[in-house]
Tab-separated table of C-alpha atoms and ligand atoms in Angstrom:
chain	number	residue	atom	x	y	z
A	1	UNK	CA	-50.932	-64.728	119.846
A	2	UNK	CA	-48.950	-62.800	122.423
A	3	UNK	CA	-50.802	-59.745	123.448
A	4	UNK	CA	-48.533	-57.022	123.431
A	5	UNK	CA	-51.189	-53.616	123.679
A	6	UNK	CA	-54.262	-53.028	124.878
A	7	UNK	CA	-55.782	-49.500	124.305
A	8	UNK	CA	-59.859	-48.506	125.957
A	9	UNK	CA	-61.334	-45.399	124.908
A	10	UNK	CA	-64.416	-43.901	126.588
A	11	UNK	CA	-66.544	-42.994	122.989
A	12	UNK	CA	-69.807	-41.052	122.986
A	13	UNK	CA	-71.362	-40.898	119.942
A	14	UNK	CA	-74.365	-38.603	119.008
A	15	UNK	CA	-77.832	-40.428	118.425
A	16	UNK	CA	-79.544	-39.572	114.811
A	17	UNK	CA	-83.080	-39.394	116.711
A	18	UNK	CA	-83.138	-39.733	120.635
A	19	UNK	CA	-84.692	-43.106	121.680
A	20	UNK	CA	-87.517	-43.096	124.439
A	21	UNK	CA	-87.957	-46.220	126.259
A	22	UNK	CA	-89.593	-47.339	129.696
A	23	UNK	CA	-85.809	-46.432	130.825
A	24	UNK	CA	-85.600	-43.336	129.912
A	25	UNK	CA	-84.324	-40.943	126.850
A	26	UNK	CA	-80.792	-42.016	125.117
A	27	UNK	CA	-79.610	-38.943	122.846
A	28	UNK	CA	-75.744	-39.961	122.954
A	29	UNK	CA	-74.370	-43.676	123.418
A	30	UNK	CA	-71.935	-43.965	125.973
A	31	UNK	CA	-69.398	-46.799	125.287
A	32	UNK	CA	-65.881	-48.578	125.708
A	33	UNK	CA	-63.929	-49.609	122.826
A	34	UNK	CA	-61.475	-51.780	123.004
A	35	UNK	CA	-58.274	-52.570	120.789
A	36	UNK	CA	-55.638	-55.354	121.142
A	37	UNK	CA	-52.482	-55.166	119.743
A	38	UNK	CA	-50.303	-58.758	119.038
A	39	UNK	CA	-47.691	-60.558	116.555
A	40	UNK	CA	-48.804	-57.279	113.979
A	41	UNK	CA	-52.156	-57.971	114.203
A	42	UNK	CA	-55.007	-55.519	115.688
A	43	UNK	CA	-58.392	-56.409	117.321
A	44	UNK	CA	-61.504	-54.558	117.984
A	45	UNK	CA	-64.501	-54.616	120.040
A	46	UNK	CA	-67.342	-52.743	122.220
A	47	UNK	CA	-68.342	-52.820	125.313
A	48	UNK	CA	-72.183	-51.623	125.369
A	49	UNK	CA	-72.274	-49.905	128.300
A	50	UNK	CA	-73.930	-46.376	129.181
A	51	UNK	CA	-73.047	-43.583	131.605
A	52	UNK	CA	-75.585	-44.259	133.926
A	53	UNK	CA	-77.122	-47.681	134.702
A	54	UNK	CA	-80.347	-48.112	133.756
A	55	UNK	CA	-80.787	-51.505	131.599
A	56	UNK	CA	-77.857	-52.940	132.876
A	57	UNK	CA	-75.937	-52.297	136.434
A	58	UNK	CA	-72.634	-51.704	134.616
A	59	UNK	CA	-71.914	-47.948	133.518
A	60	UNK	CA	-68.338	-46.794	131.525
A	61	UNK	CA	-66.969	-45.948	135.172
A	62	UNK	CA	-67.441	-50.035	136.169
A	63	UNK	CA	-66.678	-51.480	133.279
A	64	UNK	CA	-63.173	-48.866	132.744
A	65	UNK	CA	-62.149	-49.828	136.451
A	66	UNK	CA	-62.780	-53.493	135.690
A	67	UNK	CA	-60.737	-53.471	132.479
A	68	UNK	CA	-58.537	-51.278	133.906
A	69	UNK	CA	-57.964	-53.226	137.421
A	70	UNK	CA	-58.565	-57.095	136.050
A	71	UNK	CA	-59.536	-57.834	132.636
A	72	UNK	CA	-56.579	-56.387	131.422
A	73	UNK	CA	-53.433	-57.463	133.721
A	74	UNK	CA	-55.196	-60.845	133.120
A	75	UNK	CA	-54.385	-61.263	129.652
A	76	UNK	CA	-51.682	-58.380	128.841
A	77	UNK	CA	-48.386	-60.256	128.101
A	78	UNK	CA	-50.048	-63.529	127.935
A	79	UNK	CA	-50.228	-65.821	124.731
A	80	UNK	CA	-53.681	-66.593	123.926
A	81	UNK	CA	-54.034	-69.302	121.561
A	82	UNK	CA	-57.941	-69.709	121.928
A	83	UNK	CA	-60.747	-67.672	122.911
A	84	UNK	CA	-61.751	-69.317	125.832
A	85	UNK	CA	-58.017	-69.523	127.206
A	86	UNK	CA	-59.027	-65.754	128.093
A	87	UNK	CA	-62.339	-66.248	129.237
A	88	UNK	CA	-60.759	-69.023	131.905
A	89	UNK	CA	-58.149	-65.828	132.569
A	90	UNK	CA	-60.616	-63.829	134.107
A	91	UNK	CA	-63.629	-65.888	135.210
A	92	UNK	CA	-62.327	-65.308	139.263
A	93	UNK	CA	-64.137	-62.304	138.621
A	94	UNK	CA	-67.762	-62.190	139.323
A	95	UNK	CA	-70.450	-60.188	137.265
A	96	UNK	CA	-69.057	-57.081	134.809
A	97	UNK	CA	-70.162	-59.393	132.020
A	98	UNK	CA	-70.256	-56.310	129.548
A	99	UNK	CA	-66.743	-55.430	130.325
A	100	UNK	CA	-65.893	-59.189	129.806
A	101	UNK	CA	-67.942	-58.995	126.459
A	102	UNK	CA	-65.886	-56.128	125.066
A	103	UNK	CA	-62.385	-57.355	125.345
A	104	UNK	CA	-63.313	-60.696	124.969
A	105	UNK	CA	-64.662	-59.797	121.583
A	106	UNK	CA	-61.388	-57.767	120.664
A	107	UNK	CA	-59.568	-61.065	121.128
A	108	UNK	CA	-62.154	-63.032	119.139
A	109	UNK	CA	-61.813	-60.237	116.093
A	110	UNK	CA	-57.911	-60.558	116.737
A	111	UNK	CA	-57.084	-64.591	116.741
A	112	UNK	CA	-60.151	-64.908	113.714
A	113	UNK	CA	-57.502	-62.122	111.800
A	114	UNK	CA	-54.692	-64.122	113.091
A	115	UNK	CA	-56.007	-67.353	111.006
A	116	UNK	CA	-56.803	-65.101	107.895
A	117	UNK	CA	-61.133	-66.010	108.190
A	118	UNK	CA	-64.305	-63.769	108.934
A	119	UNK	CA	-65.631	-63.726	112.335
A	120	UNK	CA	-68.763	-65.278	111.180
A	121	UNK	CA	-66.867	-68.494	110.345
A	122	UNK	CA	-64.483	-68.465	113.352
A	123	UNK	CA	-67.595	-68.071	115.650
A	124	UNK	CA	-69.308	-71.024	113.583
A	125	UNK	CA	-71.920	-69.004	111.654
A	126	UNK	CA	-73.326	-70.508	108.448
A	127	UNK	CA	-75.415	-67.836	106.915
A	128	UNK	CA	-74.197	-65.181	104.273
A	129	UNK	CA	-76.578	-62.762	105.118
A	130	UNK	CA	-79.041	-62.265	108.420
A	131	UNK	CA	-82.585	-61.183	108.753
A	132	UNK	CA	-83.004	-57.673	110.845
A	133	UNK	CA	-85.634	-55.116	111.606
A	134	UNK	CA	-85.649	-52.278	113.796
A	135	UNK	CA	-86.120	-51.096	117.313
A	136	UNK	CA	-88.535	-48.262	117.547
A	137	UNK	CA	-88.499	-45.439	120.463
A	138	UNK	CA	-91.635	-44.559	122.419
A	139	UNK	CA	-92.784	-41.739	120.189
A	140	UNK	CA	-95.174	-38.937	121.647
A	141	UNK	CA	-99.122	-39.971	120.448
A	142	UNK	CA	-99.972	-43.272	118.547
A	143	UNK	CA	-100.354	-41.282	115.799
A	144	UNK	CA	-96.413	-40.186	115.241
A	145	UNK	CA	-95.787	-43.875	115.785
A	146	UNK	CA	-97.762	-44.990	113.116
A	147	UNK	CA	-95.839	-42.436	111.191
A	148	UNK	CA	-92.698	-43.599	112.346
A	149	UNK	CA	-93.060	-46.710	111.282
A	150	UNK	CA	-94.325	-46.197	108.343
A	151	UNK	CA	-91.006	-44.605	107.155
A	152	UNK	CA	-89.346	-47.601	108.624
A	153	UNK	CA	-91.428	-50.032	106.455
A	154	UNK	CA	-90.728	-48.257	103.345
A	155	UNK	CA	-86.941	-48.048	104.209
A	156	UNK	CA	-87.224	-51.610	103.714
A	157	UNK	CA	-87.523	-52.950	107.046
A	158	UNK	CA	-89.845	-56.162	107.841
A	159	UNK	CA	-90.113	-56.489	111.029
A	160	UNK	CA	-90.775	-53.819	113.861
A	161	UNK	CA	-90.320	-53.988	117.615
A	162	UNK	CA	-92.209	-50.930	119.595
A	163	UNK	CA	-91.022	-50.032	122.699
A	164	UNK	CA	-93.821	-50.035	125.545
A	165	UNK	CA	-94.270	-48.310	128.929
A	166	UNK	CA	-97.616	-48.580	131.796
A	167	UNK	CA	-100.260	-46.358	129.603
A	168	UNK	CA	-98.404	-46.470	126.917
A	169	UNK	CA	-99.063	-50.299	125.565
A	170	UNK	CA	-102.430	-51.512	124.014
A	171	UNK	CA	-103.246	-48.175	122.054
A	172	UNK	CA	-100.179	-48.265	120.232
A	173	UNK	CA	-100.696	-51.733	119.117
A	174	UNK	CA	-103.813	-51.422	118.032
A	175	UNK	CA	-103.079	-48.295	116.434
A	176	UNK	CA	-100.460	-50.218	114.518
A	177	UNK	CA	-102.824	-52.889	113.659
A	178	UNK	CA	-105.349	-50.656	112.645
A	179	UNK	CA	-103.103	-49.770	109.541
A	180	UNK	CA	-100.506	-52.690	109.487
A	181	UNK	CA	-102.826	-55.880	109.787
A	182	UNK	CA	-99.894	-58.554	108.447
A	183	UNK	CA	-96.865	-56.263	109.855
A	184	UNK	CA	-94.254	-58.821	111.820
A	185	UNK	CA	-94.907	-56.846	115.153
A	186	UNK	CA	-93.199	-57.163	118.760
A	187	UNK	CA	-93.462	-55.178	121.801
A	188	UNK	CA	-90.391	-54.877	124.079
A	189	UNK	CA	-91.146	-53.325	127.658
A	190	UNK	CA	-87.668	-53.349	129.298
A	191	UNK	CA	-89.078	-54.717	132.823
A	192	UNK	CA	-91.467	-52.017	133.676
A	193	UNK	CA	-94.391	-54.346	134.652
A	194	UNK	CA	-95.636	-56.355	137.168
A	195	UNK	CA	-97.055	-59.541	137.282
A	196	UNK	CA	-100.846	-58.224	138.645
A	197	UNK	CA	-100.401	-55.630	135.075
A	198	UNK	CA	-101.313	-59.025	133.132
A	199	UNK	CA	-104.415	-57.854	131.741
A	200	UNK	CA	-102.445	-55.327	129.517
A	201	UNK	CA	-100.736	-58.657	128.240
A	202	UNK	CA	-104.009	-60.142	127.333
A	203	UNK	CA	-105.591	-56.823	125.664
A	204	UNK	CA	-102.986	-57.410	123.591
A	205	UNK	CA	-102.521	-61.235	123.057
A	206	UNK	CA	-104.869	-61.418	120.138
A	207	UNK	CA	-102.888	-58.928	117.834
A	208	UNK	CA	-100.852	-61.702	116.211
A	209	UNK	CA	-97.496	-60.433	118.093
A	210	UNK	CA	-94.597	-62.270	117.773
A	211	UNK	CA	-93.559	-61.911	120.873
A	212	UNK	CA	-93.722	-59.713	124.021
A	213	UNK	CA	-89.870	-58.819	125.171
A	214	UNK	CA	-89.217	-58.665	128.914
A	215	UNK	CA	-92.754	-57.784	130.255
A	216	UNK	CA	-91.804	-58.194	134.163
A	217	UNK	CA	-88.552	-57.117	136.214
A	218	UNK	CA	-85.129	-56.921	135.456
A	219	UNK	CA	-83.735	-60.294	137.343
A	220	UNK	CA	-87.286	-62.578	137.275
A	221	UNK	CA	-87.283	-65.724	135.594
A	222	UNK	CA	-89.975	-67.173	138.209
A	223	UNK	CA	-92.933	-64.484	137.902
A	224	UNK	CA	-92.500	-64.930	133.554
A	225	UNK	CA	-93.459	-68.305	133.664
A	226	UNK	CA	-96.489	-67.613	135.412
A	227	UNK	CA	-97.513	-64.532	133.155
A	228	UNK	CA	-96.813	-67.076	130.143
A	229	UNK	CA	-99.052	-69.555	131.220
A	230	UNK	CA	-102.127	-66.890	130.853
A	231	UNK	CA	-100.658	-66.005	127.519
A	232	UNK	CA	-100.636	-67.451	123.924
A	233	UNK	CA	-98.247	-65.074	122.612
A	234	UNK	CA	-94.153	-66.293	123.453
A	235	UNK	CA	-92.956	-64.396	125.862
A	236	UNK	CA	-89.130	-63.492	124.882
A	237	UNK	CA	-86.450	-63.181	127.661
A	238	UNK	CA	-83.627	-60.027	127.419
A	239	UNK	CA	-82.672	-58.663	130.624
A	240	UNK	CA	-83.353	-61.500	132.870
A	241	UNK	CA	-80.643	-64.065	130.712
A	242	UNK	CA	-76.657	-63.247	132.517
A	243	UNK	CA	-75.923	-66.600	131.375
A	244	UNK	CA	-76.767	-70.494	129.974
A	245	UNK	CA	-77.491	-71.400	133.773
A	246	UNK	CA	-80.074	-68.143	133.351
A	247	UNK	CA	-81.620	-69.849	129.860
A	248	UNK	CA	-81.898	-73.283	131.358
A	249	UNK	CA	-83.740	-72.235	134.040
A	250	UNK	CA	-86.103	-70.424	131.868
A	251	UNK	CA	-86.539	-72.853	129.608
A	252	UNK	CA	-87.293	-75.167	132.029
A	253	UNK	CA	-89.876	-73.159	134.239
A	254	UNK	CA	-91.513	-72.209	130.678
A	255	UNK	CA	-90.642	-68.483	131.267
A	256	UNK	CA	-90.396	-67.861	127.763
A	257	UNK	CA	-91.008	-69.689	124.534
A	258	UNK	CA	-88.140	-66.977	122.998
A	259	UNK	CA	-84.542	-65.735	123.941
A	260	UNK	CA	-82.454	-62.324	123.248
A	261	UNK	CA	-79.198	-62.635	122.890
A	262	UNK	CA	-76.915	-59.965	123.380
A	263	UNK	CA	-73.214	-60.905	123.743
A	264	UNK	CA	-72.442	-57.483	126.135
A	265	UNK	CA	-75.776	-59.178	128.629
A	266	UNK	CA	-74.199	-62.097	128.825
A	267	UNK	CA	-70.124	-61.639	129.205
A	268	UNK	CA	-69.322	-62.433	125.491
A	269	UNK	CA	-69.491	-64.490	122.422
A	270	UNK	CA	-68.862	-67.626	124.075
A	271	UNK	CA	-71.120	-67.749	126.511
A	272	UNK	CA	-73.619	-66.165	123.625
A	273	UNK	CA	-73.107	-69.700	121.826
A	274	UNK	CA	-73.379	-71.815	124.433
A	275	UNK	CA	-76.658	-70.705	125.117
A	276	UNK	CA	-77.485	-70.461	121.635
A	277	UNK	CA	-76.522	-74.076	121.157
A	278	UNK	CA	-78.497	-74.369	124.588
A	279	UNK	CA	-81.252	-73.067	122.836
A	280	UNK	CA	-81.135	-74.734	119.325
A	281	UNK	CA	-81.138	-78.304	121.385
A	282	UNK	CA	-84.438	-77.771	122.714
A	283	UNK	CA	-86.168	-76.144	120.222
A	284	UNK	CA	-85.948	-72.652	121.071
A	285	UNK	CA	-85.513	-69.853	118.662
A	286	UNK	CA	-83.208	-66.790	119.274
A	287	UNK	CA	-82.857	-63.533	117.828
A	288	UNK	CA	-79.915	-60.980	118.480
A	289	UNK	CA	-80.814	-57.864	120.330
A	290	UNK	CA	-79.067	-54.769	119.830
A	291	UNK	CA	-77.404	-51.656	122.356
A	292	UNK	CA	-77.207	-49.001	119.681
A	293	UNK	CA	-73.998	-50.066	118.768
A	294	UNK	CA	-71.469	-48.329	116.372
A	295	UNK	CA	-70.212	-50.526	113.510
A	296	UNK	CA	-67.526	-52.271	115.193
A	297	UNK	CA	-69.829	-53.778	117.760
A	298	UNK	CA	-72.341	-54.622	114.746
A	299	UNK	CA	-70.093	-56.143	112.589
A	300	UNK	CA	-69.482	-58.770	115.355
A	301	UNK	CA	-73.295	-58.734	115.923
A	302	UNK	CA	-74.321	-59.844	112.732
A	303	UNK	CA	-71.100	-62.322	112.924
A	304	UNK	CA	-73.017	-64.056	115.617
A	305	UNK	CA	-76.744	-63.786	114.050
A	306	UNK	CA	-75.280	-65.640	111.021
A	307	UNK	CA	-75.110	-69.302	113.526
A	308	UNK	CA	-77.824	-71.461	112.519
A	309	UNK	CA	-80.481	-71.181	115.519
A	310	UNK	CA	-81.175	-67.069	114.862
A	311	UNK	CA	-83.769	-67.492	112.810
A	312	UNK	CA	-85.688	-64.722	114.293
A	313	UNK	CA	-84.711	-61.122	112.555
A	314	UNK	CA	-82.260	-59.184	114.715
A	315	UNK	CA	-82.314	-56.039	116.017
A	316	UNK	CA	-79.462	-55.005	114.221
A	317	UNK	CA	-80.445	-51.887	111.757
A	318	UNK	CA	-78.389	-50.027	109.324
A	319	UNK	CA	-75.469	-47.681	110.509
A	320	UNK	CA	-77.404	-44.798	109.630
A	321	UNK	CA	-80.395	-45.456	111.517
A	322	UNK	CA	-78.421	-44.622	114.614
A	323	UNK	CA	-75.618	-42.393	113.612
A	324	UNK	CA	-74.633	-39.473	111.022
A	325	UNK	CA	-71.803	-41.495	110.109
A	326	UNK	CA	-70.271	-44.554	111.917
A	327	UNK	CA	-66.756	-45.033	112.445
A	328	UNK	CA	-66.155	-48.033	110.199
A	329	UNK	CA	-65.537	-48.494	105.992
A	330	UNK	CA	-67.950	-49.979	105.032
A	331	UNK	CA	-71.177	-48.756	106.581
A	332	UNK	CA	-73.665	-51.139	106.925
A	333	UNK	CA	-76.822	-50.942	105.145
A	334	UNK	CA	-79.741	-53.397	104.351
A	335	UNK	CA	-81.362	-54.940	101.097
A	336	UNK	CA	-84.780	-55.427	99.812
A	337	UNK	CA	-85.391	-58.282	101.522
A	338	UNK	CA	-84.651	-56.246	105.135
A	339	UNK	CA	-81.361	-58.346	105.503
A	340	UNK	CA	-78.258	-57.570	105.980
A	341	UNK	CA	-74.597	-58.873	104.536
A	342	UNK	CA	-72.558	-60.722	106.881
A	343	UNK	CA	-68.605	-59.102	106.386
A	344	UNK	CA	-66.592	-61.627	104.774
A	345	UNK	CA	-63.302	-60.218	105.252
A	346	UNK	CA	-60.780	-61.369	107.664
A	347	UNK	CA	-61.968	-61.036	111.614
A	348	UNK	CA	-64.886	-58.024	112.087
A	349	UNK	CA	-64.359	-57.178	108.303
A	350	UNK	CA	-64.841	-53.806	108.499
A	351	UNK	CA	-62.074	-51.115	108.658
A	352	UNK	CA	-61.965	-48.701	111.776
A	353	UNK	CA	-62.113	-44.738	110.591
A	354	UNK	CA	-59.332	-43.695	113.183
A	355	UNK	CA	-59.904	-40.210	112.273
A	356	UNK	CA	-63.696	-40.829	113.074
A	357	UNK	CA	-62.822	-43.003	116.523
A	358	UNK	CA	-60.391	-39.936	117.711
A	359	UNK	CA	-63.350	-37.514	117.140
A	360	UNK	CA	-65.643	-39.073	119.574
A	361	UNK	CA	-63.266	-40.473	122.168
A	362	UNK	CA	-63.581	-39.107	125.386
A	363	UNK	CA	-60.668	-40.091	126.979
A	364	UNK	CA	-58.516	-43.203	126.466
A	365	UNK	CA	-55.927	-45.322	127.893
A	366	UNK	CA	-53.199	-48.198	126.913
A	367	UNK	CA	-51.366	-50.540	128.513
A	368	UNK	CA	-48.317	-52.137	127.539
A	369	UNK	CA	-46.894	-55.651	128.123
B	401	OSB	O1	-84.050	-53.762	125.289
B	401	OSB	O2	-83.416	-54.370	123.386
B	401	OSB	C1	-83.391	-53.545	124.299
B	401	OSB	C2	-81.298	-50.512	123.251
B	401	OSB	C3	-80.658	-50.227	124.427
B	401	OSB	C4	-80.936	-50.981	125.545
B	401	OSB	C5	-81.851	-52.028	125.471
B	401	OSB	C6	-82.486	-52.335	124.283
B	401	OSB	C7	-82.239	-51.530	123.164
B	401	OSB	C8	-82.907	-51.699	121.883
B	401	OSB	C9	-82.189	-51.170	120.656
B	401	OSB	O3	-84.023	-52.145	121.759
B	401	OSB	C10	-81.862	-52.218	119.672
B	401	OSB	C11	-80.896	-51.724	118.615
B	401	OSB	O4	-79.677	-51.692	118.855
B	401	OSB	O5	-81.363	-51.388	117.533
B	402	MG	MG1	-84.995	-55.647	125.060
């Protein structure tokens, strides 16, 4: 496919509730969409990003100069027959693996169109729907957590992941224990510990957890594998994993028994299935993580958590657990059995509200071939 267009738009989109974690306070998500034009077909996708950088180094301002500057002139006017023929475009250029992620997943969207098949069987996915649960904020006392949750459980939801921060850790497990003894329960900390804060780890290591995300800093892979040792529960890598060299080496050292995958984290979907395949060789389950994305970046999320090895749920919740309304026909929702349908339709297989998109752009720019 020749690529003829290529439009970004700086979105920000208004949060439902504001979510707290050891990061900081999120009330509006801050990202890049992307949209490639070629041969009368169009292609979508999302660059996670936020305006300042706190989980990840890359903000909108990075990621826009890096399309901008060399993602873009890369590909624009080029015929692109696979995937990966992109991907080998622009890998002289180190790092900015969300702004990689978010065209690269416009062209996946655009060539799985191009054939006439669903992203989920273009990327190699084999499931018709995908388990998920949902990613809860640090809420202000145990109390309004246990609340919180509650409503989440009878929204249908299985399985809940608590966000965690120093002094704000053991008492909101056990509080959650206390009235959900069987609940499928993980903690996610977002690197705000150290490896001498392991007894908070072991207060909570006999609460049946299924696994404790990204206890120690933002880069370590060494320092995990010693904090797993002194732990039964699995210790699940997020921010730490850039890439399959990244997963290998944690495998390997025993960092983590678990992995997060997040296609924006790790420059794309290609690089998500290599070290998903990675991961499915040796035994190691995944589960797809989630950056508040709008519907476009979902629907290619729950392409990718329909490949064999996620058999962990994802974080991937219903549209309107993050926004009022999301910009893409139709919304996704969950069933009974807290999973969600995997769009069947050609590419994404969702359809892109344009009046919705204009309404929350920012600013935007396109480039010609
Ligand atoms: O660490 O998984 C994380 C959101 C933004 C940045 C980092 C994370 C998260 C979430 C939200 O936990 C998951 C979701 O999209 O529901
Ligand atoms: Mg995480």
């Amino acid at each position: 496919m020749r690529i003829e267009r290529i439009e970004i738009r700086y979105t920000k989109m208004e949060l439902v509730t504001s979510f707290e974690t050891s990061m900081g306070v999120e009330t509006h998500e801050h990202h890049i969409h992307v949209r490639v034009d070629g041969e009368g077909v169009t292609g979508w996708g999302e660059c996670v990003v936020e305006d300042i950088p706190l989980y990840s180094s890359e903000t909108v301002d990075t990621a826009w100069h890096v399309l901008r500057d060399c993602l873009v002139p890369a590909v624009l006017g080029r015929t692109i027959g696979r995937v990966d023929e992109a991907v080998a475009l622009w890998a002289r250029f180190r790092g900015h693996r969300m702004a990689k992620a978010g065209l690269e997943s416009a062209l996946w969207d655009a060539l799985a169109k191009a054939k006439g098949v669903s992203l989920s069987k273009f990327l190699g996915g084999i499931r018709d729907r995908v388990p998920v649960g949902v990613s809860v904020g640090l809420q202000a006392s145990p109390e309004a957590l246990v609340k919180k949750v509650a409503g989440h459980l009878a929204e249908g939801y299985h399985r809940i992941k608590i966000k965690i921060a120093p002094g704000r850790d053991v008492a909101l497990v056990k509080a959650l224990r206390k009235e959900f003894p069987v609940l499928l329960l993980q903690v996610d900390a977002n690197s705000a510990y150290e490896l001498g804060d392991a007894a908070v780890f072991k207060a909570m290591d006999d609460d049946n957890l299924l696994l404790i995300e990204q206890p120690l800093s933002y880069e370590d892979i060494y320092d995990h594998s010693k904090l797993q040792k002194e732990l039964k529960t699995p210790i699940c890598l997020d921010e730490s994993i850039h890439s399959l060299a990244d997963a290998r080496a944690a495998v390997e050292l025993q960092s983590c028994r678990v992995i997060n995958i997040k296609p924006g984290r790790v420059g794309g979907f290609s690089e998500s299935k290599k070290i998903h395949d990675f991961c499915a060789s040796v035994g190691v389950p995944v589960w797809h993580g989630g950056m508040l994305e709008s519907g476009i970046g979902r629907a290619g999320n729950v392409a990718l958590a329909s490949l064999s090895n996620f058999t962990l749920p994802g974080d991937i919740s219903a549209s309107r657990r993050y926004y009022k309304q999301d910009i893409v026909e139709p919304e996704f929702v969950i069933d009974r059995d807290s999973m969600m349908a995997v769009p069947t339709g050609p590419g994404i297989g969702v359809e892109v509200q344009m009046d919705r998109l204009e309404r929350v752009t920012v600013r935007k720019q396109e480039f010609r071939a």
